[in-house]
mmCIF file of C-alpha atoms in Angstrom:
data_model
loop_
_atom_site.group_PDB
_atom_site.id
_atom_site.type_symbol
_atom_site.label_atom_id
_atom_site.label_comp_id
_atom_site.label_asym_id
_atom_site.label_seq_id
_atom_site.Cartn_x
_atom_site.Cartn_y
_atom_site.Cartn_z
ATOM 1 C CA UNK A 1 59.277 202.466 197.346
ATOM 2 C CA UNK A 2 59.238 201.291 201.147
ATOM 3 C CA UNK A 3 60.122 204.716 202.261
ATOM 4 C CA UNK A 4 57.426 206.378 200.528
ATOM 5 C CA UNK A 5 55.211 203.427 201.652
ATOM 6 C CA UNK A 6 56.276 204.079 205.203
ATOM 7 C CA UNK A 7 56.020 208.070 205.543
ATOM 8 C CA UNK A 8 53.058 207.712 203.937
ATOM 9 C CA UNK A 9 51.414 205.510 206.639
ATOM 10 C CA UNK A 10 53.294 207.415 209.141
ATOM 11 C CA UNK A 11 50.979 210.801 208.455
ATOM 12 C CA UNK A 12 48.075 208.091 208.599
ATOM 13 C CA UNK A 13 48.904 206.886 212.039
ATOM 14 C CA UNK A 14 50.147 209.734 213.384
ATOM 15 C CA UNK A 15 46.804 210.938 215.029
ATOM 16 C CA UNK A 16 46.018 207.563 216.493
ATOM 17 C CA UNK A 17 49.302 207.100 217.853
ATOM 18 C CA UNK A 18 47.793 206.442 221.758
ATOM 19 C CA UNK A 19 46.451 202.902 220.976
ATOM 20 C CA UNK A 20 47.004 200.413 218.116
ATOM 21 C CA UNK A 21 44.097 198.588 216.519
ATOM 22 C CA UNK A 22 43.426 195.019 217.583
ATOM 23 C CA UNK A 23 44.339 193.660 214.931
ATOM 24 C CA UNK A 24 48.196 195.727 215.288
ATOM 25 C CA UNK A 25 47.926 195.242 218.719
ATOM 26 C CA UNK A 26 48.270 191.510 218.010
ATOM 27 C CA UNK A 27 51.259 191.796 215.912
ATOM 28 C CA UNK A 28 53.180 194.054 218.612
ATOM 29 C CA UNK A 29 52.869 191.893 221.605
ATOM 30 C CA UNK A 30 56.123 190.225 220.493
ATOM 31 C CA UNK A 31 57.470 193.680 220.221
ATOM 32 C CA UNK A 32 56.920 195.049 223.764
ATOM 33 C CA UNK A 33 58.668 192.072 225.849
ATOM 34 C CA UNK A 34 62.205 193.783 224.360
ATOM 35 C CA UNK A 35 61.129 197.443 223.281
ATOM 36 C CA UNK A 36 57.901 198.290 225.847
ATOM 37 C CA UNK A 37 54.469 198.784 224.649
ATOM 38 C CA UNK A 38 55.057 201.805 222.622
ATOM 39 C CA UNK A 39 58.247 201.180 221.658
ATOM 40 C CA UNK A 40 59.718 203.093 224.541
ATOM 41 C CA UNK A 41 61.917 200.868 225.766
ATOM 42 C CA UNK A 42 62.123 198.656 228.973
ATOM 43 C CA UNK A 43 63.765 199.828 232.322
ATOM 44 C CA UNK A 44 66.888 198.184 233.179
ATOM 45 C CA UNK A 45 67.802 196.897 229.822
ATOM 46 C CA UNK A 46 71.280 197.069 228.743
ATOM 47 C CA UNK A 47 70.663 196.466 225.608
ATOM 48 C CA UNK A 48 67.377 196.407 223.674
ATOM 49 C CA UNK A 49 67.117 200.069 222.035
ATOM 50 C CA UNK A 50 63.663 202.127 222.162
ATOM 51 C CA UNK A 51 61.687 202.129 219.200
ATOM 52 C CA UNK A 52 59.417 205.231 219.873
ATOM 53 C CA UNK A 53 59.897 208.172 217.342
ATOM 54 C CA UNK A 54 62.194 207.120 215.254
ATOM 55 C CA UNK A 55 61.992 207.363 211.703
ATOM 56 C CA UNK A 56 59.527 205.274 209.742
ATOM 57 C CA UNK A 57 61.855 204.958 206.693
ATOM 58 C CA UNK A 58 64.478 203.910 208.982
ATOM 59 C CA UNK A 59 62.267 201.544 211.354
ATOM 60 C CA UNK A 60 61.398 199.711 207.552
ATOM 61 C CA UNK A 61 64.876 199.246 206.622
ATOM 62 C CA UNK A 62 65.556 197.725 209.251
ATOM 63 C CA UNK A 63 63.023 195.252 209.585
ATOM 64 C CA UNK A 64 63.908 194.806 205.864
ATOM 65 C CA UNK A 65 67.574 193.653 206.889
ATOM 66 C CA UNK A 66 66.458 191.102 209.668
ATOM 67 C CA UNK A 67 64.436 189.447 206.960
ATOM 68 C CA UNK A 68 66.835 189.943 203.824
ATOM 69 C CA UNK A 69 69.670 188.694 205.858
ATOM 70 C CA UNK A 70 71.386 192.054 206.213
ATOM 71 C CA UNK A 71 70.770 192.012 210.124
ATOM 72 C CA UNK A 72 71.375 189.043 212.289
ATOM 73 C CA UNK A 73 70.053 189.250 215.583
ATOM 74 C CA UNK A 74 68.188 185.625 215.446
ATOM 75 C CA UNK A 75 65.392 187.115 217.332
ATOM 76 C CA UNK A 76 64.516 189.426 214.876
ATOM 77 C CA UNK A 77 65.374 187.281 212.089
ATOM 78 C CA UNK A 78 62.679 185.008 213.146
ATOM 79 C CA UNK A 79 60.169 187.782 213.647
ATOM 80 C CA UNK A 80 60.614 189.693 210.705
ATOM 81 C CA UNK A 81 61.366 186.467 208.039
ATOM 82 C CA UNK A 82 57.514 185.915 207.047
ATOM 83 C CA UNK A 83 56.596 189.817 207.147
ATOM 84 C CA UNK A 84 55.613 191.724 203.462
ATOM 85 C CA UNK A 85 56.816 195.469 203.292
ATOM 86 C CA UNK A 86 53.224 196.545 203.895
ATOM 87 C CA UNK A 87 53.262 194.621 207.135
ATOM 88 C CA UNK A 88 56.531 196.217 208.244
ATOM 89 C CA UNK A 89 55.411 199.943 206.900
ATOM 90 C CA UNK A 90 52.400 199.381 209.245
ATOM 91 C CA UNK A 91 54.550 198.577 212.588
ATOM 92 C CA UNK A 92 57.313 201.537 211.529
ATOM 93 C CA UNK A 93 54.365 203.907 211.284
ATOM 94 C CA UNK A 94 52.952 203.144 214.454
ATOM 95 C CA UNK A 95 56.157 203.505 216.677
ATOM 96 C CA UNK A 96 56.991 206.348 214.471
ATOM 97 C CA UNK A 97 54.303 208.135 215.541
ATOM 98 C CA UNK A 98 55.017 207.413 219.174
ATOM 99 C CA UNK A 99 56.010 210.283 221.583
ATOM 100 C CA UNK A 100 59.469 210.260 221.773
ATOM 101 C CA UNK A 101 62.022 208.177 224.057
ATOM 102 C CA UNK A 102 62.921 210.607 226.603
ATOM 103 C CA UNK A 103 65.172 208.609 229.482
ATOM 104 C CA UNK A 104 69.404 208.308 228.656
ATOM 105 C CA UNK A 105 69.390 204.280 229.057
ATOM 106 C CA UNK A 106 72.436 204.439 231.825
ATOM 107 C CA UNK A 107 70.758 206.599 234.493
ATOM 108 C CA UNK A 108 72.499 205.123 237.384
ATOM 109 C CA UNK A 109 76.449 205.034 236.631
ATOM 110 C CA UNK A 110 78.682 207.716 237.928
ATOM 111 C CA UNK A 111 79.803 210.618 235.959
ATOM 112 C CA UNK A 112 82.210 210.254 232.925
ATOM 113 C CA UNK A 113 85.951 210.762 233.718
ATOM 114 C CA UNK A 114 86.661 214.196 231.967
ATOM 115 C CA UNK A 115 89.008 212.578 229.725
ATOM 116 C CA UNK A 116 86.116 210.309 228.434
ATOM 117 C CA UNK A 117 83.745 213.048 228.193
ATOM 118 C CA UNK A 118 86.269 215.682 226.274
ATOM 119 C CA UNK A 119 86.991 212.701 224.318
ATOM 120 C CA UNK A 120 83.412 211.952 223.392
ATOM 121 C CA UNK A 121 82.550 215.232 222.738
ATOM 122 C CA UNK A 122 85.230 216.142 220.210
ATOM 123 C CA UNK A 123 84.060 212.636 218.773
ATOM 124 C CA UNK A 124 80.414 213.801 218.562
ATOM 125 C CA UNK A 125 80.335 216.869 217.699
ATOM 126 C CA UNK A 126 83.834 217.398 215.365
ATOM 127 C CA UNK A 127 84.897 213.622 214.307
ATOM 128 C CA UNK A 128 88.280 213.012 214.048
ATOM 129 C CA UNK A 129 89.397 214.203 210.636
ATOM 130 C CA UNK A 130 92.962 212.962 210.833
ATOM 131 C CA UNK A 131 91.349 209.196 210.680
ATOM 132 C CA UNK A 132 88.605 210.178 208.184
ATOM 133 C CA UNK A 133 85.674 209.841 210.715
ATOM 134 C CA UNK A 134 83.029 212.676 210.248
ATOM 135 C CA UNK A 135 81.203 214.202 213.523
ATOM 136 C CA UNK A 136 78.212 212.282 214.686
ATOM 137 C CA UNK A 137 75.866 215.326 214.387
ATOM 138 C CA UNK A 138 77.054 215.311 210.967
ATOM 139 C CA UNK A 139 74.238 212.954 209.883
ATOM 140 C CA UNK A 140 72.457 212.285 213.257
ATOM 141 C CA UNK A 141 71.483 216.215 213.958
ATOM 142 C CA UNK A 142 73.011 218.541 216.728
ATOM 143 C CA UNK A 143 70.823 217.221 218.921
ATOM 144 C CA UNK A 144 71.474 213.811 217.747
ATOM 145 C CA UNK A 145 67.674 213.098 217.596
ATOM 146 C CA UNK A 146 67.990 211.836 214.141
ATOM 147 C CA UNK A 147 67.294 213.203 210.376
ATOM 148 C CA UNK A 148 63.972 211.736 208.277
ATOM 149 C CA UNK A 149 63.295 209.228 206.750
ATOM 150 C CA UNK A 150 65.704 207.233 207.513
ATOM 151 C CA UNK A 151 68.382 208.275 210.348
ATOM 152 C CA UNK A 152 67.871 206.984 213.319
ATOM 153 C CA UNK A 153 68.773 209.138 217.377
ATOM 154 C CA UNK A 154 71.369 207.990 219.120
ATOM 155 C CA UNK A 155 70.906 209.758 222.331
ATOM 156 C CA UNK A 156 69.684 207.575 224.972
ATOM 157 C CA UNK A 157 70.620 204.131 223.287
ATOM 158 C CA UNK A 158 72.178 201.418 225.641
ATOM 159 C CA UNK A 159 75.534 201.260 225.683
ATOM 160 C CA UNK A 160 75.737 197.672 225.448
ATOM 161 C CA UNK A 161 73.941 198.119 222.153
ATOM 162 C CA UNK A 162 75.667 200.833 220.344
ATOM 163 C CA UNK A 163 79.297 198.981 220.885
ATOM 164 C CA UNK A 164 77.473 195.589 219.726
ATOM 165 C CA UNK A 165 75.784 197.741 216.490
ATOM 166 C CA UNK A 166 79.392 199.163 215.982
ATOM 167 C CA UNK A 167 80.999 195.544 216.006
ATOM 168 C CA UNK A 168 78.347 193.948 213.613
ATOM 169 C CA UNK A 169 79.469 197.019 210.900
ATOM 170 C CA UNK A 170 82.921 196.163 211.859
ATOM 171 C CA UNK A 171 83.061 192.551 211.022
ATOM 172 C CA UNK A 172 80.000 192.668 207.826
ATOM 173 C CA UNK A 173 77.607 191.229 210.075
ATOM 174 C CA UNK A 174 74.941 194.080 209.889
ATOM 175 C CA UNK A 175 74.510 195.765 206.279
ATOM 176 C CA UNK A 176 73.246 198.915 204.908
ATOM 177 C CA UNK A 177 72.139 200.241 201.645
ATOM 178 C CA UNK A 178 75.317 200.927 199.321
ATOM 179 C CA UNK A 179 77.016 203.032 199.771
ATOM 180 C CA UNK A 180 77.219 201.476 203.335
ATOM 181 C CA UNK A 181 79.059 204.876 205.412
ATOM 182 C CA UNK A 182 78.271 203.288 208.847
ATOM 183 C CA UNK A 183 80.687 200.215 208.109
ATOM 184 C CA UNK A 184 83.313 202.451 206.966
ATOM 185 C CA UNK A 185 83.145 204.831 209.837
ATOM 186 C CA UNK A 186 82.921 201.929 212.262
ATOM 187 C CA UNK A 187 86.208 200.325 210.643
ATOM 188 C CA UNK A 188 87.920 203.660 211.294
ATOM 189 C CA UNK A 189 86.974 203.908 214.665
ATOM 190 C CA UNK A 190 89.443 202.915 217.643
ATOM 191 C CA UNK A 191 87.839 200.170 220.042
ATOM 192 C CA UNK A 192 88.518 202.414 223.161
ATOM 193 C CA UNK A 193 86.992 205.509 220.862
ATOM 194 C CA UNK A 194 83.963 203.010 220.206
ATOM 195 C CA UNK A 195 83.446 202.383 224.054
ATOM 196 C CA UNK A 196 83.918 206.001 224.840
ATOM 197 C CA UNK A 197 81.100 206.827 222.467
ATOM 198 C CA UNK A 198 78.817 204.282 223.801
ATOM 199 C CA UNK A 199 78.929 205.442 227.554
ATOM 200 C CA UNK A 200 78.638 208.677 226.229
ATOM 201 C CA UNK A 201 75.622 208.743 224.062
ATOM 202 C CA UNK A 202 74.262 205.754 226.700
ATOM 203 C CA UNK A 203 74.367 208.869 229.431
ATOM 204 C CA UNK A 204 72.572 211.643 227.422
ATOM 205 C CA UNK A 205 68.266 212.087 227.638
ATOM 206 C CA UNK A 206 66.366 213.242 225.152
ATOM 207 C CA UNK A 207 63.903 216.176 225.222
ATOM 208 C CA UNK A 208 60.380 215.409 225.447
ATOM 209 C CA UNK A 209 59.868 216.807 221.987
ATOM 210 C CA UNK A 210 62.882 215.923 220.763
ATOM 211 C CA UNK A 211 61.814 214.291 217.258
ATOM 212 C CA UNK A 212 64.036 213.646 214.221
ATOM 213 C CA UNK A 213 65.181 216.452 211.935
ATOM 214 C CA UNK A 214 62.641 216.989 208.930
ATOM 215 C CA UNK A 215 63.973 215.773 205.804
ATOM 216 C CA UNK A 216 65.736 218.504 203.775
ATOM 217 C CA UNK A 217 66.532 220.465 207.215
ATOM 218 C CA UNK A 218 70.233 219.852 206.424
ATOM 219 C CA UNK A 219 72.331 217.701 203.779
ATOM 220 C CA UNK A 220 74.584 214.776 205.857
ATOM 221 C CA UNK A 221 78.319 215.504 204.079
ATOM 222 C CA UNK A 222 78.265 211.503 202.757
ATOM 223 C CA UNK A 223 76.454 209.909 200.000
ATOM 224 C CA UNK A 224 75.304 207.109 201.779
ATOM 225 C CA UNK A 225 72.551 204.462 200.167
ATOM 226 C CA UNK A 226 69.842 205.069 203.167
ATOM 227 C CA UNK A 227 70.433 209.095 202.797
ATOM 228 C CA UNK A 228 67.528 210.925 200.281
ATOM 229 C CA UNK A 229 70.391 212.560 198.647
ATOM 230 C CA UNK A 230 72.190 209.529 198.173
ATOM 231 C CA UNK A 231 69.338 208.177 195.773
ATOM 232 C CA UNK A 232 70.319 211.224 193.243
ATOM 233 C CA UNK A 233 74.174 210.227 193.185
ATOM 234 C CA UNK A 234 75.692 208.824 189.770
#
Protein backbone atom coordinates (compact mmCIF):
# COMPACT_ATOMS: atom_id res chain seq x y z
CA UNK A 1 0.00 0.00 0.00
CA UNK A 2 2.87 2.67 0.70
CA UNK A 3 4.47 1.87 -2.55
CA UNK A 4 1.52 2.42 -4.55
CA UNK A 5 0.84 5.48 -2.30
CA UNK A 6 4.31 6.72 -3.10
CA UNK A 7 4.62 6.17 -7.06
CA UNK A 8 1.49 7.47 -7.18
CA UNK A 9 2.45 10.90 -5.71
CA UNK A 10 5.67 10.59 -7.43
CA UNK A 11 3.86 11.08 -11.14
CA UNK A 12 2.01 13.99 -9.16
CA UNK A 13 5.14 15.79 -8.20
CA UNK A 14 7.11 15.01 -10.84
CA UNK A 15 6.35 18.24 -12.92
CA UNK A 16 6.82 20.55 -9.98
CA UNK A 17 9.92 19.05 -8.97
CA UNK A 18 11.97 22.75 -9.10
CA UNK A 19 10.34 24.12 -5.87
CA UNK A 20 8.33 22.53 -3.02
CA UNK A 21 5.17 24.15 -1.71
CA UNK A 22 5.39 26.17 1.49
CA UNK A 23 3.83 24.17 3.30
CA UNK A 24 6.64 21.02 2.10
CA UNK A 25 9.11 23.46 2.13
CA UNK A 26 8.58 23.66 5.90
CA UNK A 27 8.84 20.06 6.51
CA UNK A 28 12.26 19.75 4.44
CA UNK A 29 14.28 22.36 6.13
CA UNK A 30 15.37 19.64 8.59
CA UNK A 31 16.18 17.63 5.56
CA UNK A 32 18.66 19.91 3.72
CA UNK A 33 21.22 20.61 6.75
CA UNK A 34 22.37 16.63 6.04
CA UNK A 35 21.05 15.89 2.37
CA UNK A 36 21.06 19.69 0.56
CA UNK A 37 18.01 21.39 -0.54
CA UNK A 38 16.96 18.97 -3.11
CA UNK A 39 18.18 16.14 -1.70
CA UNK A 40 21.44 16.37 -3.55
CA UNK A 41 23.65 16.02 -1.05
CA UNK A 42 26.16 18.38 0.78
CA UNK A 43 29.85 18.95 -0.37
CA UNK A 44 32.39 17.54 1.81
CA UNK A 45 30.29 15.09 3.63
CA UNK A 46 31.64 11.78 4.35
CA UNK A 47 28.79 10.44 5.15
CA UNK A 48 25.22 11.71 4.70
CA UNK A 49 23.98 10.01 1.28
CA UNK A 50 22.02 12.18 -1.49
CA UNK A 51 18.47 11.82 -1.59
CA UNK A 52 17.73 13.19 -5.17
CA UNK A 53 16.22 10.55 -7.63
CA UNK A 54 15.99 7.80 -5.88
CA UNK A 55 13.11 5.69 -5.76
CA UNK A 56 9.93 6.82 -4.05
CA UNK A 57 9.01 3.27 -2.90
CA UNK A 58 12.38 2.98 -1.56
CA UNK A 59 12.71 6.67 -0.02
CA UNK A 60 9.12 5.40 1.99
CA UNK A 61 10.55 2.34 3.31
CA UNK A 62 12.94 3.82 4.64
CA UNK A 63 11.48 6.52 6.44
CA UNK A 64 9.13 3.66 7.49
CA UNK A 65 12.16 1.83 9.29
CA UNK A 66 13.49 5.00 11.21
CA UNK A 67 10.03 5.23 12.67
CA UNK A 68 9.12 1.37 13.07
CA UNK A 69 12.42 0.81 14.67
CA UNK A 70 13.95 -1.05 11.75
CA UNK A 71 16.60 1.84 11.22
CA UNK A 72 18.50 3.44 13.99
CA UNK A 73 20.24 6.42 13.13
CA UNK A 74 18.78 8.60 16.25
CA UNK A 75 18.57 11.50 13.98
CA UNK A 76 16.23 10.08 11.83
CA UNK A 77 14.49 8.23 14.40
CA UNK A 78 13.50 11.44 15.90
CA UNK A 79 12.46 12.96 12.61
CA UNK A 80 10.55 10.35 11.18
CA UNK A 81 8.79 8.91 14.77
CA UNK A 82 5.57 11.30 14.57
CA UNK A 83 5.28 11.11 10.58
CA UNK A 84 1.90 9.11 8.93
CA UNK A 85 2.71 7.20 5.58
CA UNK A 86 0.98 10.00 3.68
CA UNK A 87 3.42 12.44 5.19
CA UNK A 88 6.42 10.30 4.24
CA UNK A 89 4.87 9.41 0.53
CA UNK A 90 4.77 13.25 0.15
CA UNK A 91 8.68 13.91 1.03
CA UNK A 92 9.74 10.48 -1.12
CA UNK A 93 7.82 11.96 -4.03
CA UNK A 94 9.36 15.16 -3.95
CA UNK A 95 13.12 14.06 -3.85
CA UNK A 96 12.07 11.39 -6.18
CA UNK A 97 11.31 13.63 -8.62
CA UNK A 98 14.54 15.52 -8.17
CA UNK A 99 17.19 15.58 -11.00
CA UNK A 100 19.50 13.12 -10.25
CA UNK A 101 22.77 13.13 -7.92
CA UNK A 102 25.44 13.45 -10.37
CA UNK A 103 28.99 14.03 -8.26
CA UNK A 104 30.98 10.43 -6.95
CA UNK A 105 31.08 11.65 -3.09
CA UNK A 106 35.15 11.05 -2.89
CA UNK A 107 36.28 13.44 -5.65
CA UNK A 108 39.54 14.29 -4.16
CA UNK A 109 41.43 10.89 -3.13
CA UNK A 110 43.98 9.38 -5.38
CA UNK A 111 43.30 6.63 -7.73
CA UNK A 112 42.44 3.04 -6.51
CA UNK A 113 45.43 0.61 -6.27
CA UNK A 114 44.69 -1.83 -9.25
CA UNK A 115 44.34 -4.59 -6.92
CA UNK A 116 41.40 -2.68 -5.21
CA UNK A 117 39.87 -1.72 -8.35
CA UNK A 118 40.10 -5.42 -10.14
CA UNK A 119 38.88 -6.46 -6.87
CA UNK A 120 35.87 -4.18 -6.83
CA UNK A 121 35.00 -4.73 -10.12
CA UNK A 122 34.76 -8.51 -10.13
CA UNK A 123 32.73 -7.69 -6.83
CA UNK A 124 30.34 -5.37 -8.73
CA UNK A 125 29.78 -6.59 -11.63
CA UNK A 126 30.18 -10.77 -11.12
CA UNK A 127 29.83 -11.32 -7.10
CA UNK A 128 31.72 -13.86 -5.74
CA UNK A 129 29.83 -17.09 -6.27
CA UNK A 130 32.16 -19.34 -4.31
CA UNK A 131 30.83 -17.32 -1.00
CA UNK A 132 27.22 -17.05 -2.27
CA UNK A 133 27.33 -13.22 -2.87
CA UNK A 134 25.46 -12.21 -6.14
CA UNK A 135 26.94 -9.18 -8.39
CA UNK A 136 25.86 -5.76 -7.31
CA UNK A 137 24.32 -4.93 -10.74
CA UNK A 138 22.40 -7.93 -10.08
CA UNK A 139 19.67 -5.93 -8.29
CA UNK A 140 21.14 -2.35 -8.41
CA UNK A 141 21.28 -2.13 -12.51
CA UNK A 142 24.51 -2.12 -14.74
CA UNK A 143 24.77 1.19 -14.19
CA UNK A 144 24.09 0.80 -10.61
CA UNK A 145 21.56 3.72 -10.73
CA UNK A 146 19.00 1.64 -9.05
CA UNK A 147 15.71 -0.50 -10.11
CA UNK A 148 11.92 1.04 -9.18
CA UNK A 149 10.18 1.20 -6.73
CA UNK A 150 12.18 0.35 -4.35
CA UNK A 151 16.12 -0.14 -5.09
CA UNK A 152 18.04 2.39 -4.29
CA UNK A 153 21.87 3.71 -6.63
CA UNK A 154 24.79 3.13 -5.14
CA UNK A 155 27.09 5.04 -7.32
CA UNK A 156 28.26 8.11 -5.76
CA UNK A 157 27.36 7.20 -2.03
CA UNK A 158 30.02 8.14 0.67
CA UNK A 159 32.15 5.70 1.56
CA UNK A 160 31.91 6.26 5.11
CA UNK A 161 28.25 5.45 4.65
CA UNK A 162 28.07 2.39 2.60
CA UNK A 163 30.67 0.46 5.13
CA UNK A 164 28.45 1.92 8.14
CA UNK A 165 24.99 0.66 6.05
CA UNK A 166 26.93 -2.69 5.52
CA UNK A 167 27.77 -3.01 9.38
CA UNK A 168 24.16 -2.13 10.61
CA UNK A 169 22.92 -5.38 8.18
CA UNK A 170 25.78 -7.16 9.66
CA UNK A 171 25.03 -6.92 13.29
CA UNK A 172 20.64 -6.64 12.86
CA UNK A 173 20.81 -3.11 13.48
CA UNK A 174 19.14 -1.92 10.15
CA UNK A 175 16.15 -4.24 8.83
CA UNK A 176 14.46 -4.90 5.65
CA UNK A 177 11.29 -6.41 4.49
CA UNK A 178 11.52 -10.39 4.78
CA UNK A 179 13.04 -11.89 3.06
CA UNK A 180 15.86 -9.46 4.22
CA UNK A 181 18.80 -10.36 1.09
CA UNK A 182 20.90 -7.27 2.07
CA UNK A 183 21.68 -8.79 5.66
CA UNK A 184 22.55 -12.00 4.20
CA UNK A 185 24.80 -10.67 1.53
CA UNK A 186 26.40 -8.30 4.03
CA UNK A 187 27.12 -11.37 6.48
CA UNK A 188 28.87 -13.05 3.55
CA UNK A 189 30.91 -10.31 2.73
CA UNK A 190 34.72 -10.08 3.90
CA UNK A 191 35.44 -6.73 5.94
CA UNK A 192 38.40 -5.85 3.56
CA UNK A 193 35.82 -6.87 0.49
CA UNK A 194 33.28 -4.42 2.32
CA UNK A 195 35.91 -1.50 2.38
CA UNK A 196 37.01 -2.23 -1.11
CA UNK A 197 33.44 -1.79 -2.26
CA UNK A 198 32.91 1.35 -0.44
CA UNK A 199 35.96 3.31 -1.96
CA UNK A 200 34.91 1.93 -5.01
CA UNK A 201 31.34 2.83 -5.50
CA UNK A 202 32.38 6.20 -3.19
CA UNK A 203 34.73 7.06 -6.49
CA UNK A 204 32.19 6.49 -9.35
CA UNK A 205 29.68 9.74 -10.75
CA UNK A 206 26.61 9.34 -12.00
CA UNK A 207 25.27 10.52 -15.39
CA UNK A 208 23.20 13.48 -15.45
CA UNK A 209 20.26 11.38 -16.53
CA UNK A 210 21.16 8.58 -14.87
CA UNK A 211 17.68 7.60 -13.13
CA UNK A 212 16.68 4.21 -11.68
CA UNK A 213 15.77 1.27 -13.90
CA UNK A 214 11.87 1.17 -14.64
CA UNK A 215 10.21 -1.47 -12.82
CA UNK A 216 9.88 -4.70 -14.85
CA UNK A 217 13.16 -3.63 -16.96
CA UNK A 218 14.83 -6.74 -15.47
CA UNK A 219 13.98 -9.43 -12.63
CA UNK A 220 16.86 -9.12 -9.54
CA UNK A 221 17.86 -13.19 -9.22
CA UNK A 222 16.59 -13.01 -5.21
CA UNK A 223 13.23 -12.98 -3.75
CA UNK A 224 13.74 -10.35 -1.49
CA UNK A 225 10.62 -8.65 0.65
CA UNK A 226 11.29 -4.91 -0.86
CA UNK A 227 11.58 -6.55 -4.59
CA UNK A 228 7.90 -6.38 -6.72
CA UNK A 229 8.51 -9.92 -7.50
CA UNK A 230 9.11 -10.83 -4.11
CA UNK A 231 5.39 -9.87 -3.16
CA UNK A 232 4.20 -12.90 -5.61
CA UNK A 233 6.52 -15.58 -3.80
CA UNK A 234 4.74 -18.49 -1.72
Amino acid sequence: MALRLALASAAVCASAAAQPPADLRERLAACAACHGERGEGVDGSIYYPHLAGKPAGYLVEQLQAFRDGHRHYWQMVWLAQYMDDAYIAEIAAYYAAQPPHTRAADVTAAPLPPAVQARAEHLVRHGDAQAGIPACTACHGAALTGLEPAVPALVGLPQDYIVSQIGSWRDGTRRSKAPDCMAGIAAKLAPADIRILAQWLSHQSPGAHDRPAPAGSFVPPLACGDLPHAEVQP
